[in-house]
Short mmCIF file of C-alpha atoms in Angstrom, two decimals:
data_model
loop_
_atom_site.label_atom_id
_atom_site.label_comp_id
_atom_site.label_asym_id
_atom_site.label_seq_id
_atom_site.Cartn_x
_atom_site.Cartn_y
_atom_site.Cartn_z
CA MET P 23 -31.35 20.47 -30.55
CA GLY P 24 -32.82 18.17 -27.90
CA LEU P 25 -36.16 20.00 -27.83
CA LYS P 26 -36.40 19.91 -31.63
CA GLY P 27 -36.19 16.10 -31.55
CA PHE P 28 -39.18 15.95 -29.20
CA VAL P 29 -41.25 18.27 -31.41
CA GLU P 30 -40.38 16.42 -34.62
CA GLY P 31 -41.12 13.02 -33.09
CA GLY P 32 -44.36 14.26 -31.51
CA VAL P 33 -45.76 15.73 -34.73
CA ALA P 34 -44.91 12.60 -36.74
CA SER P 35 -46.34 10.29 -34.06
CA ILE P 36 -49.67 12.14 -33.80
CA VAL P 37 -50.10 12.09 -37.60
CA ALA P 38 -49.27 8.37 -37.73
CA GLY P 39 -51.44 7.49 -34.71
CA CYS P 40 -54.56 9.28 -35.97
CA SER P 41 -54.28 7.98 -39.53
CA THR P 42 -54.00 4.34 -38.42
CA HIS P 43 -56.40 4.52 -35.45
CA PRO P 44 -59.15 2.34 -37.04
CA LEU P 45 -56.62 -0.48 -37.55
CA ASP P 46 -55.54 -0.18 -33.92
CA LEU P 47 -59.16 -0.36 -32.76
CA ILE P 48 -59.77 -3.52 -34.82
CA LYS P 49 -56.58 -5.02 -33.34
CA VAL P 50 -57.80 -4.37 -29.78
CA ARG P 51 -61.21 -5.94 -30.51
CA MET P 52 -59.53 -9.03 -31.99
CA GLN P 53 -57.17 -9.36 -29.03
CA LEU P 54 -60.21 -9.50 -26.73
CA GLN P 55 -61.83 -12.32 -28.72
CA GLY P 56 -62.22 -15.36 -26.49
CA GLU P 57 -63.02 -13.23 -23.44
CA PRO P 58 -66.70 -13.05 -22.47
CA ALA P 59 -68.09 -9.54 -22.72
CA VAL P 60 -69.19 -9.84 -19.06
CA GLN P 61 -65.86 -9.78 -17.31
CA SER P 62 -67.23 -10.63 -13.87
CA LEU P 63 -67.54 -14.20 -15.17
CA ARG P 64 -63.73 -14.51 -14.80
CA PRO P 65 -62.63 -14.88 -18.42
CA ALA P 66 -60.01 -17.23 -19.80
CA LEU P 67 -60.53 -19.99 -17.20
CA ALA P 68 -59.56 -23.42 -18.47
CA PHE P 69 -62.26 -25.21 -16.47
CA HIS P 70 -66.04 -24.87 -16.37
CA THR P 71 -68.55 -25.59 -13.66
CA ALA P 72 -71.77 -27.41 -14.42
CA ALA P 73 -73.75 -24.24 -13.86
CA SER P 74 -71.70 -21.96 -16.02
CA HIS P 75 -70.00 -23.99 -18.72
CA HIS P 76 -72.33 -22.64 -21.38
CA VAL P 77 -71.26 -18.97 -20.90
CA HIS P 78 -67.56 -19.73 -21.24
CA LEU P 79 -67.71 -21.13 -24.74
CA PRO P 80 -65.48 -18.84 -26.84
CA PRO P 81 -67.17 -17.08 -29.74
CA PRO P 82 -66.10 -18.01 -33.26
CA ARG P 83 -62.97 -16.13 -34.28
CA VAL P 84 -63.36 -13.68 -37.11
CA GLY P 85 -60.83 -11.78 -39.20
CA PRO P 86 -60.01 -8.06 -39.24
CA VAL P 87 -62.29 -7.26 -42.20
CA SER P 88 -65.27 -8.96 -40.50
CA VAL P 89 -64.52 -7.15 -37.23
CA GLY P 90 -64.33 -3.81 -39.03
CA LEU P 91 -67.57 -4.40 -40.94
CA ARG P 92 -69.35 -5.49 -37.76
CA ILE P 93 -68.28 -2.28 -35.98
CA ILE P 94 -69.58 -0.18 -38.89
CA GLN P 95 -72.89 -2.10 -39.05
CA GLN P 96 -73.51 -1.86 -35.30
CA ASP P 97 -72.29 1.65 -34.48
CA GLY P 98 -71.55 3.41 -37.78
CA ALA P 99 -68.29 4.32 -39.53
CA ALA P 100 -67.47 6.96 -36.91
CA ALA P 101 -67.10 4.16 -34.35
CA LEU P 102 -63.81 3.20 -36.03
CA PHE P 103 -62.41 6.36 -34.47
CA SER P 104 -63.64 5.61 -30.94
CA GLY P 105 -60.93 6.71 -28.53
CA VAL P 106 -59.04 8.85 -31.06
CA SER P 107 -58.76 11.65 -28.46
CA ALA P 108 -56.91 9.18 -26.23
CA THR P 109 -54.65 8.28 -29.16
CA VAL P 110 -53.72 11.95 -29.60
CA LEU P 111 -52.93 12.30 -25.87
CA ARG P 112 -51.04 8.99 -25.85
CA GLN P 113 -48.89 9.98 -28.82
CA THR P 114 -48.31 13.42 -27.28
CA LEU P 115 -47.08 11.91 -24.02
CA TYR P 116 -45.62 8.53 -24.93
CA SER P 117 -44.29 8.89 -28.47
CA THR P 118 -43.04 12.45 -28.08
CA THR P 119 -41.03 11.34 -25.05
CA ARG P 120 -39.60 8.16 -26.61
CA MET P 121 -38.76 9.79 -29.96
CA GLY P 122 -37.11 12.78 -28.30
CA LEU P 123 -35.07 10.69 -25.85
CA TYR P 124 -33.99 8.28 -28.60
CA ASP P 125 -32.84 11.24 -30.69
CA ILE P 126 -30.80 12.62 -27.77
CA LEU P 127 -29.17 9.24 -27.05
CA LYS P 128 -28.55 8.67 -30.75
CA THR P 129 -26.75 12.04 -30.99
CA LYS P 130 -24.63 11.25 -27.91
CA TRP P 131 -23.76 7.66 -28.88
CA THR P 132 -23.13 8.07 -32.61
CA ASP P 133 -19.50 7.58 -33.63
CA PRO P 134 -18.35 11.01 -34.91
CA ASN P 135 -15.86 9.39 -37.31
CA THR P 136 -18.24 7.00 -39.10
CA ASN P 137 -21.45 8.93 -38.30
CA ASN P 138 -23.04 5.56 -37.42
CA MET P 139 -24.18 4.02 -34.16
CA PRO P 140 -23.59 0.30 -33.43
CA LEU P 141 -26.76 -1.82 -33.41
CA ILE P 142 -26.40 -2.73 -29.72
CA ARG P 143 -26.38 0.97 -28.81
CA LYS P 144 -29.45 1.58 -30.98
CA ILE P 145 -31.28 -1.23 -29.17
CA THR P 146 -30.18 0.08 -25.75
CA ALA P 147 -31.29 3.61 -26.65
CA GLY P 148 -34.66 2.23 -27.78
CA LEU P 149 -35.14 0.25 -24.56
CA ILE P 150 -34.40 3.29 -22.37
CA ALA P 151 -36.50 5.73 -24.42
CA GLY P 152 -39.43 3.33 -24.75
CA GLY P 153 -39.55 2.50 -21.04
CA ILE P 154 -39.56 6.14 -19.92
CA GLY P 155 -42.08 7.14 -22.61
CA ALA P 156 -44.48 4.36 -21.59
CA ALA P 157 -44.39 5.32 -17.92
CA VAL P 158 -45.31 8.89 -18.87
CA GLY P 159 -48.09 7.88 -21.27
CA ASN P 160 -49.73 4.96 -19.41
CA PRO P 161 -52.90 6.83 -18.29
CA ALA P 162 -53.69 7.73 -21.89
CA ASP P 163 -52.94 4.16 -22.96
CA VAL P 164 -55.43 2.70 -20.44
CA ALA P 165 -58.06 5.22 -21.54
CA MET P 166 -57.46 4.42 -25.21
CA VAL P 167 -57.81 0.65 -24.74
CA ARG P 168 -61.04 1.06 -22.75
CA MET P 169 -62.58 3.49 -25.22
CA GLN P 170 -61.69 1.21 -28.14
CA ALA P 171 -63.04 -1.90 -26.40
CA ASP P 172 -66.25 -0.33 -25.08
CA GLY P 173 -68.29 -1.12 -28.16
CA ARG P 174 -67.96 -4.88 -27.67
CA LEU P 175 -69.81 -4.75 -24.33
CA PRO P 176 -73.61 -4.92 -24.04
CA PRO P 177 -75.07 -1.36 -24.00
CA ALA P 178 -75.96 -1.61 -20.29
CA GLN P 179 -72.36 -2.41 -19.34
CA ARG P 180 -70.55 0.15 -21.51
CA ARG P 181 -68.50 2.79 -19.76
CA ASN P 182 -69.50 5.43 -22.34
CA TYR P 183 -66.55 7.73 -21.80
CA LYS P 184 -67.16 11.02 -23.62
CA SER P 185 -63.47 11.82 -24.13
CA VAL P 186 -60.03 10.88 -22.87
CA VAL P 187 -60.34 13.53 -20.12
CA ASP P 188 -63.69 12.03 -19.04
CA ALA P 189 -62.18 8.53 -19.10
CA ILE P 190 -59.22 9.51 -16.90
CA THR P 191 -61.50 11.48 -14.54
CA GLN P 192 -63.96 8.59 -14.13
CA MET P 193 -61.20 6.02 -13.62
CA SER P 194 -59.56 8.17 -10.94
CA LYS P 195 -62.90 8.77 -9.20
CA ASN P 196 -64.37 5.25 -9.38
CA GLU P 197 -61.27 3.03 -9.25
CA GLY P 198 -58.60 5.19 -7.67
CA ILE P 199 -55.63 7.01 -9.14
CA GLY P 200 -53.71 3.74 -9.32
CA SER P 201 -56.04 2.49 -12.06
CA LEU P 202 -54.39 4.97 -14.44
CA TRP P 203 -51.23 2.91 -14.20
CA ARG P 204 -52.98 -0.48 -14.43
CA GLY P 205 -50.85 -2.74 -16.62
CA SER P 206 -48.00 -0.23 -16.53
CA SER P 207 -45.36 -2.97 -16.26
CA LEU P 208 -46.78 -4.48 -19.45
CA THR P 209 -46.95 -1.08 -21.13
CA VAL P 210 -43.32 -0.41 -20.25
CA ASN P 211 -42.18 -3.85 -21.42
CA ARG P 212 -44.13 -3.54 -24.68
CA ALA P 213 -42.87 0.01 -25.29
CA MET P 214 -39.28 -1.07 -24.69
CA LEU P 215 -39.69 -3.91 -27.21
CA VAL P 216 -41.50 -1.73 -29.78
CA THR P 217 -39.13 1.23 -29.52
CA ALA P 218 -35.98 -0.90 -29.56
CA SER P 219 -37.18 -2.99 -32.51
CA GLN P 220 -38.90 -0.17 -34.41
CA LEU P 221 -36.44 2.73 -34.11
CA ALA P 222 -33.27 0.64 -34.00
CA SER P 223 -34.28 -1.55 -36.95
CA TYR P 224 -35.39 1.47 -39.00
CA ASP P 225 -32.00 3.13 -38.57
CA GLN P 226 -30.23 -0.19 -39.24
CA PHE P 227 -32.24 -1.01 -42.40
CA LYS P 228 -31.82 2.54 -43.67
CA GLU P 229 -28.05 2.43 -43.14
CA MET P 230 -27.80 -0.96 -44.88
CA ILE P 231 -29.77 0.27 -47.90
CA LEU P 232 -27.66 3.41 -48.25
CA GLU P 233 -24.29 1.72 -47.59
CA ARG P 234 -24.97 -0.96 -50.21
CA GLY P 235 -26.19 1.58 -52.72
CA LEU P 236 -29.52 -0.18 -53.19
CA MET P 237 -31.40 3.14 -53.15
CA LYS P 238 -30.69 6.80 -52.59
CA ASP P 239 -31.76 8.61 -49.43
CA GLY P 240 -35.34 9.42 -50.39
CA LEU P 241 -38.95 8.33 -50.11
CA GLY P 242 -38.30 4.80 -51.42
CA THR P 243 -35.62 4.17 -48.81
CA HIS P 244 -37.76 5.59 -46.02
CA VAL P 245 -40.80 3.47 -46.96
CA THR P 246 -38.78 0.25 -47.35
CA ALA P 247 -36.85 0.66 -44.09
CA SER P 248 -39.94 1.70 -42.13
CA PHE P 249 -42.12 -1.18 -43.35
CA ALA P 250 -39.38 -3.67 -42.44
CA ALA P 251 -39.09 -2.01 -39.01
CA GLY P 252 -42.86 -2.27 -38.54
CA PHE P 253 -42.80 -6.01 -39.20
CA VAL P 254 -39.97 -6.54 -36.69
CA ALA P 255 -41.83 -4.47 -34.07
CA ALA P 256 -45.10 -6.39 -34.60
CA VAL P 257 -43.48 -9.81 -34.17
CA ALA P 258 -41.58 -8.72 -31.06
CA SER P 259 -44.45 -6.96 -29.27
CA ASN P 260 -47.68 -8.83 -30.09
CA PRO P 261 -47.68 -11.31 -27.12
CA VAL P 262 -47.10 -8.53 -24.58
CA ASP P 263 -49.67 -6.37 -26.38
CA VAL P 264 -52.40 -9.04 -26.05
CA ILE P 265 -51.81 -9.40 -22.30
CA LYS P 266 -51.60 -5.62 -21.87
CA THR P 267 -54.92 -5.12 -23.65
CA ARG P 268 -56.71 -7.71 -21.50
CA VAL P 269 -55.31 -6.45 -18.19
CA MET P 270 -56.12 -2.82 -19.00
CA ASN P 271 -59.62 -3.66 -20.21
CA MET P 272 -60.66 -5.89 -17.27
CA LYS P 273 -63.55 -4.66 -15.18
CA VAL P 274 -63.04 -4.90 -11.42
CA GLU P 275 -66.40 -5.24 -9.65
CA ALA P 276 -66.69 -3.96 -6.07
CA GLY P 277 -66.30 -6.80 -3.57
CA MET P 278 -65.24 -9.31 -6.24
CA ALA P 279 -61.85 -10.66 -7.20
CA ALA P 280 -60.28 -9.13 -10.30
CA PRO P 281 -60.41 -11.36 -13.40
CA TYR P 282 -56.60 -11.29 -13.49
CA SER P 283 -54.23 -10.78 -10.57
CA GLY P 284 -51.47 -9.59 -12.89
CA ALA P 285 -49.68 -10.05 -16.19
CA VAL P 286 -48.42 -13.58 -15.49
CA ASP P 287 -51.86 -14.71 -14.29
CA CYS P 288 -53.45 -13.25 -17.41
CA ALA P 289 -50.90 -14.96 -19.67
CA MET P 290 -51.38 -18.34 -17.97
CA LYS P 291 -55.19 -18.18 -18.09
CA THR P 292 -55.15 -17.06 -21.71
CA ILE P 293 -52.81 -19.88 -22.77
CA LYS P 294 -54.76 -22.47 -20.72
CA ALA P 295 -58.12 -21.50 -22.16
CA GLU P 296 -57.16 -20.60 -25.72
CA GLY P 297 -53.74 -22.10 -26.41
CA PRO P 298 -50.32 -20.44 -26.83
CA MET P 299 -51.17 -18.95 -30.22
CA ALA P 300 -53.75 -16.78 -28.44
CA LEU P 301 -50.78 -14.52 -27.64
CA TYR P 302 -50.65 -13.73 -31.36
CA LYS P 303 -54.34 -12.87 -31.59
CA GLY P 304 -54.80 -9.76 -33.67
CA PHE P 305 -51.42 -10.25 -35.37
CA ILE P 306 -52.81 -9.55 -38.85
CA PRO P 307 -54.31 -6.20 -37.81
CA THR P 308 -51.18 -5.58 -35.69
CA ILE P 309 -48.89 -5.91 -38.71
CA SER P 310 -51.53 -4.18 -40.85
CA ARG P 311 -51.39 -1.31 -38.39
CA GLN P 312 -47.68 -1.41 -37.47
CA GLY P 313 -46.65 -1.40 -41.14
CA PRO P 314 -48.63 1.71 -42.17
CA PHE P 315 -48.05 3.36 -38.76
CA THR P 316 -44.29 2.94 -39.02
CA VAL P 317 -44.25 4.06 -42.67
CA VAL P 318 -46.34 7.18 -41.91
CA LEU P 319 -44.29 7.82 -38.76
CA PHE P 320 -40.86 7.80 -40.39
CA VAL P 321 -41.87 9.34 -43.73
CA THR P 322 -43.57 12.19 -41.82
CA LEU P 323 -40.57 12.43 -39.47
CA GLU P 324 -38.14 12.77 -42.37
CA GLN P 325 -40.30 15.52 -43.92
CA VAL P 326 -40.73 17.34 -40.59
CA ARG P 327 -36.95 17.20 -40.10
CA LYS P 328 -36.49 18.90 -43.48
CA LEU P 329 -38.96 21.64 -42.47
CA PHE P 330 -37.20 22.17 -39.11
CA LYS P 331 -33.71 21.83 -40.55
CA ASP P 332 -32.92 25.55 -40.28
CA PHE P 333 -34.34 25.95 -36.75
#
């Protein structure tokens, strides 16, 4: 039964991740707005020297549609799927682990008399499952962020990873094995927030809908509960996601100080230079992606469970 939960969650996660990948790519590009493309210039500083103040002026902010159209105009429609191989690996490692562990904990902690699990236990199960899943999937997450962000750099500075395997190989060779876990504390924190809010709220909303007789257990219930869960997850995770994206994407030049010394440093510099609402950059594409992702995830999961019911 435990293994089946991993398989079901993995299949649903890969389907959801691939189908919403372009929205995730647009979100990453928007989260990096305000950073200069040349990262050796130490982005997000709140002060400017006389010699360099002109390069630190932030570019005008544009919306998700404009970002998407710009990507298509510059690199073609296929560029919207840059890094999709990393998404597949990330979902295979991260989401399969978190969905499977959550299912195991849910089975163990559900009250056999009421067949329900208290909300606090759902949240705890989500925190545990998300944290472990993120630690397993961090290398793929770093590769995915870099592959998605590569197109915003000038051609001469692009990393030009051919695939997720090439990305992980080059990072290990050029920056050390530790680079694969760059931003891992942020990844773990974000994953704990996303999993706790997404999985716990989906189960909670679904139970509320069924208990109150608002809808029967079917597609309508699954879509409604999953979209609500996606909104909760987006609100809870966006600030950590912005910082995670910037830390993972930073380019560390040999012999030079890293643009950010860590998550707190990145958060402080971002808020200083761009204001506190910078932590909600990319929120529209985040909710635009989290909503469909969560709907596809849970609708697919419910269908996969029906297929595997007799196994």
